Tab-separated table of C-alpha atoms in Angstrom:
chain	number	residue	atom	x	y	z
A	881	MET	CA	0.000	0.000	0.000
A	882	LYS	CA	1.440	3.338	-1.069
A	883	VAL	CA	0.959	6.576	0.872
A	884	LEU	CA	2.147	9.590	-1.087
A	885	ILE	CA	3.287	12.611	0.924
A	886	ALA	CA	3.188	15.536	-1.508
A	887	TYR	CA	4.382	18.818	-0.057
A	888	TYR	CA	5.902	22.229	-0.658
A	889	SER	CA	8.448	23.649	1.749
A	890	ALA	CA	10.327	26.908	1.261
A	891	TYR	CA	12.422	26.965	4.427
A	892	GLY	CA	12.300	23.354	5.623
A	893	HIS	CA	9.501	23.471	8.204
A	894	ILE	CA	7.002	21.486	6.137
A	895	HIS	CA	9.839	19.189	5.034
A	896	LYS	CA	10.546	18.291	8.676
A	897	MET	CA	6.851	17.657	9.249
A	898	ALA	CA	6.688	15.506	6.102
A	899	GLU	CA	9.534	13.347	7.380
A	900	ALA	CA	7.622	12.813	10.634
A	901	VAL	CA	4.458	11.949	8.674
A	902	ALA	CA	6.488	9.373	6.724
A	903	MET	CA	7.725	7.819	9.968
A	904	GLY	CA	4.141	7.378	11.101
A	905	VAL	CA	3.126	5.785	7.811
A	906	GLY	CA	5.988	3.324	8.187
A	907	GLU	CA	4.565	2.074	11.473
A	908	ILE	CA	1.681	0.374	9.628
A	909	ASP	CA	2.393	-3.047	8.148
A	910	ASN	CA	2.836	-3.084	4.356
A	911	ALA	CA	2.506	0.709	4.122
A	912	GLU	CA	5.114	2.510	2.048
A	913	ALA	CA	5.639	6.241	2.500
A	914	VAL	CA	6.698	8.085	-0.662
A	915	LEU	CA	7.987	11.641	-0.200
A	916	ARG	CA	7.581	14.053	-3.110
A	917	ARG	CA	7.973	17.827	-3.495
A	918	VAL	CA	5.494	19.690	-5.677
A	919	PRO	CA	7.156	21.701	-8.479
A	920	GLU	CA	8.696	25.059	-7.619
A	921	THR	CA	7.247	28.025	-9.499
A	922	LEU	CA	9.631	30.743	-8.322
A	923	PRO	CA	12.863	31.488	-10.228
A	924	ARG	CA	16.204	30.889	-8.521
A	925	ASP	CA	16.980	34.585	-8.091
A	926	VAL	CA	13.727	35.140	-6.213
A	927	LEU	CA	14.410	32.154	-3.942
A	928	GLU	CA	17.866	33.588	-3.285
A	929	LYS	CA	16.412	36.966	-2.282
A	930	MET	CA	13.997	35.148	0.014
A	931	GLY	CA	16.910	33.353	1.683
A	932	ALA	CA	15.414	29.987	0.767
A	933	LEU	CA	18.204	28.489	-1.347
A	934	GLU	CA	19.981	26.732	1.513
A	935	ALA	CA	16.805	24.978	2.600
A	936	GLN	CA	15.996	24.089	-1.004
A	937	LYS	CA	19.388	22.415	-1.395
A	938	ALA	CA	18.754	20.350	1.722
A	939	MET	CA	15.567	18.990	0.120
A	940	ALA	CA	17.005	18.512	-3.369
A	941	HIS	CA	17.220	14.729	-2.917
A	942	ILE	CA	13.425	14.482	-2.717
A	943	PRO	CA	12.016	13.880	-6.230
A	944	VAL	CA	9.530	16.311	-7.715
A	945	CYS	CA	5.963	15.004	-7.752
A	946	THR	CA	4.013	14.352	-10.928
A	947	VAL	CA	0.242	14.511	-11.196
A	948	ALA	CA	0.172	10.861	-12.265
A	949	GLU	CA	1.626	9.790	-8.912
A	950	LEU	CA	-1.542	10.923	-7.158
A	951	ALA	CA	-3.541	8.291	-9.013
A	952	GLU	CA	-0.997	5.583	-8.200
A	953	ALA	CA	-1.264	6.086	-4.436
A	954	ASP	CA	-3.763	4.561	-2.018
A	955	ALA	CA	-3.637	7.698	0.139
A	956	VAL	CA	-2.212	11.188	-0.293
A	957	ILE	CA	-1.103	13.408	2.561
A	958	PHE	CA	-0.518	16.975	1.417
A	959	GLY	CA	1.729	19.471	3.181
A	960	THR	CA	1.636	23.192	2.491
A	961	PRO	CA	2.684	26.364	4.263
A	962	THR	CA	-0.029	28.907	4.912
A	963	ARG	CA	-0.257	31.884	2.553
A	964	PHE	CA	-2.808	34.412	3.812
A	965	GLY	CA	-4.953	31.643	5.292
A	966	ASN	CA	-4.795	29.398	2.241
A	967	MET	CA	-2.460	26.924	0.541
A	968	CYS	CA	0.684	28.262	-1.127
A	969	GLY	CA	0.736	29.124	-4.833
A	970	GLN	CA	2.990	26.192	-5.711
A	971	MET	CA	0.505	23.712	-4.296
A	972	ARG	CA	-2.434	25.518	-5.919
A	973	GLN	CA	-0.769	25.370	-9.326
A	974	PHE	CA	0.015	21.681	-8.866
A	975	LEU	CA	-3.580	20.877	-7.966
A	976	ASP	CA	-4.910	23.016	-10.793
A	977	ALA	CA	-3.176	20.590	-13.168
A	978	THR	CA	-5.254	17.625	-11.927
A	979	GLY	CA	-8.268	18.274	-14.138
A	980	GLN	CA	-7.824	15.067	-16.117
A	981	LEU	CA	-7.697	13.034	-12.914
A	982	TRP	CA	-10.942	14.701	-11.850
A	983	ALA	CA	-12.572	13.981	-15.226
A	984	ASN	CA	-11.615	10.315	-14.930
A	985	GLY	CA	-12.578	9.998	-11.264
A	986	ALA	CA	-9.054	8.738	-10.647
A	987	LEU	CA	-8.875	9.933	-7.033
A	988	VAL	CA	-12.372	8.981	-5.869
A	989	GLY	CA	-12.272	6.858	-2.722
A	990	LYS	CA	-8.630	7.520	-1.873
A	991	VAL	CA	-7.744	8.780	1.577
A	992	GLY	CA	-6.665	12.430	1.665
A	993	SER	CA	-5.191	14.454	4.515
A	994	VAL	CA	-3.390	17.780	5.008
A	995	PHE	CA	-0.803	19.338	7.334
A	996	THR	CA	0.480	22.904	7.363
A	997	SER	CA	2.614	25.639	8.925
A	998	SER	CA	2.321	29.355	9.514
A	999	ASN	CA	4.591	32.100	10.804
A	1000	THR	CA	2.395	32.980	13.758
A	1001	GLN	CA	0.221	31.119	16.234
A	1002	HIS	CA	-3.001	32.421	14.672
A	1003	GLY	CA	-1.702	32.761	11.118
A	1004	GLY	CA	-4.452	30.849	9.329
A	1005	GLN	CA	-3.502	27.224	9.950
A	1006	GLU	CA	-7.053	25.985	10.390
A	1007	SER	CA	-8.429	27.953	7.430
A	1008	THR	CA	-5.643	26.557	5.254
A	1009	LEU	CA	-6.471	22.984	6.233
A	1010	LEU	CA	-10.224	23.443	5.839
A	1011	SER	CA	-10.029	25.282	2.511
A	1012	PHE	CA	-7.645	22.607	1.199
A	1013	HIS	CA	-10.298	20.024	2.029
A	1014	ILE	CA	-12.614	21.630	-0.548
A	1015	THR	CA	-10.302	20.584	-3.382
A	1016	LEU	CA	-10.040	17.082	-1.941
A	1017	LEU	CA	-13.820	16.789	-1.747
A	1018	HIS	CA	-14.155	17.777	-5.410
A	1019	HIS	CA	-11.832	14.894	-6.237
A	1020	GLY	CA	-13.786	12.448	-4.078
A	1021	PHE	CA	-11.125	11.896	-1.430
A	1022	VAL	CA	-12.109	10.405	1.905
A	1023	ILE	CA	-10.808	13.128	4.225
A	1024	VAL	CA	-8.948	12.199	7.388
A	1025	GLY	CA	-7.753	14.693	9.991
A	1026	LEU	CA	-5.972	14.491	13.324
A	1027	PRO	CA	-8.380	13.042	15.911
A	1028	TYR	CA	-8.330	13.997	19.558
A	1029	THR	CA	-6.857	10.594	20.331
A	1030	PHE	CA	-3.662	12.529	19.666
A	1031	GLN	CA	-3.894	14.302	22.989
A	1032	GLY	CA	-0.920	16.562	22.292
A	1033	GLN	CA	-3.248	18.981	20.534
A	1034	MET	CA	-4.980	19.652	23.852
A	1035	ARG	CA	-1.808	20.838	25.604
A	1036	ILE	CA	-1.857	24.263	27.200
A	1037	ASP	CA	1.603	24.179	28.770
A	1038	GLU	CA	3.279	25.351	25.566
A	1039	ILE	CA	2.507	27.097	22.310
A	1040	THR	CA	1.918	24.404	19.716
A	1041	GLY	CA	0.239	23.716	16.406
A	1042	GLY	CA	-2.234	20.938	15.772
A	1043	SER	CA	-6.008	20.771	15.427
A	1044	PRO	CA	-8.609	18.133	14.521
A	1045	TYR	CA	-8.184	19.243	10.895
A	1046	GLY	CA	-4.514	18.254	10.741
A	1047	ALA	CA	-1.037	18.627	12.178
A	1048	SER	CA	0.638	22.019	11.975
A	1049	THR	CA	3.681	23.923	13.139
A	1050	ILE	CA	4.495	27.537	13.962
A	1051	ALA	CA	7.584	28.748	12.100
A	1052	GLY	CA	8.079	32.185	13.632
A	1053	VAL	CA	7.977	35.511	11.819
A	1054	SER	CA	11.494	34.989	10.438
A	1055	GLY	CA	11.239	31.201	10.165
A	1056	GLU	CA	13.461	30.853	13.209
A	1057	ARG	CA	11.348	28.203	14.952
A	1058	MET	CA	11.519	24.626	13.693
A	1059	PRO	CA	8.762	22.096	14.545
A	1060	SER	CA	8.590	21.203	18.230
A	1061	ARG	CA	8.604	17.652	19.545
A	1062	ASN	CA	4.851	17.824	20.077
A	1063	GLU	CA	4.221	19.071	16.532
A	1064	LEU	CA	6.395	16.323	15.062
A	1065	ASP	CA	4.550	13.773	17.192
A	1066	ALA	CA	1.278	15.114	15.756
A	1067	ALA	CA	2.578	14.708	12.212
A	1068	ARG	CA	3.748	11.180	12.951
A	1069	PHE	CA	0.386	10.308	14.507
A	1070	GLN	CA	-1.417	11.688	11.451
A	1071	GLY	CA	0.733	9.627	9.093
A	1072	ARG	CA	0.052	6.451	11.059
A	1073	HIS	CA	-3.656	7.232	11.339
A	1074	VAL	CA	-4.068	7.892	7.602
A	1075	ALA	CA	-2.134	4.735	6.681
A	1076	ALA	CA	-4.221	2.628	9.054
A	1077	ILE	CA	-7.486	3.878	7.553
A	1078	ALA	CA	-6.173	3.444	4.010
A	1079	ALA	CA	-5.203	-0.146	4.863
A	1080	ARG	CA	-8.717	-0.877	6.080
A	1081	LEU	CA	-10.238	0.563	2.916
A	1082	ALA	CA	-7.795	-1.382	0.736
A	1083	ALA	CA	-8.774	-4.593	2.520
């Protein structure tokens, strides 16, 4: 059973979360986690001005995702940073190229899930996850979130991401904060949870 983790990460925060998601997927028997980056749309000089080149190099070993790979997977877990309360432009452009899959019903019945990041604690994480779900519903995905059985999302002793809609992390205004242990645990839990449900559906 293949679980595709398709994500965009500019500075490495979503990449770290994606690795944790993959670890969770791997905890389910016969589940294979496949990490893929969605295509970059920004030119190199813009990425350099953004200070994102170093992080991009660190992720260069992850292959770029193709639209066809979505149809080959049993489940797809998408990762996107928040851009004004919505998915990033790179992810939007990637999904906008899935019209043929929609026309063929190629993704109907697959498990879909989403995780995200934002600069600030209230920077639109939940709206990003929920608005992403709209696209998944149009494709016929069976949407899976992060249930409250992951009790780390109920912590009040520290600032942390995570909601019933999916795992998330807070990056800081300058991207200085990497995912906390609790946020990585949430991502890992979500990966395991999605893979377990996908395995039941496959059976």
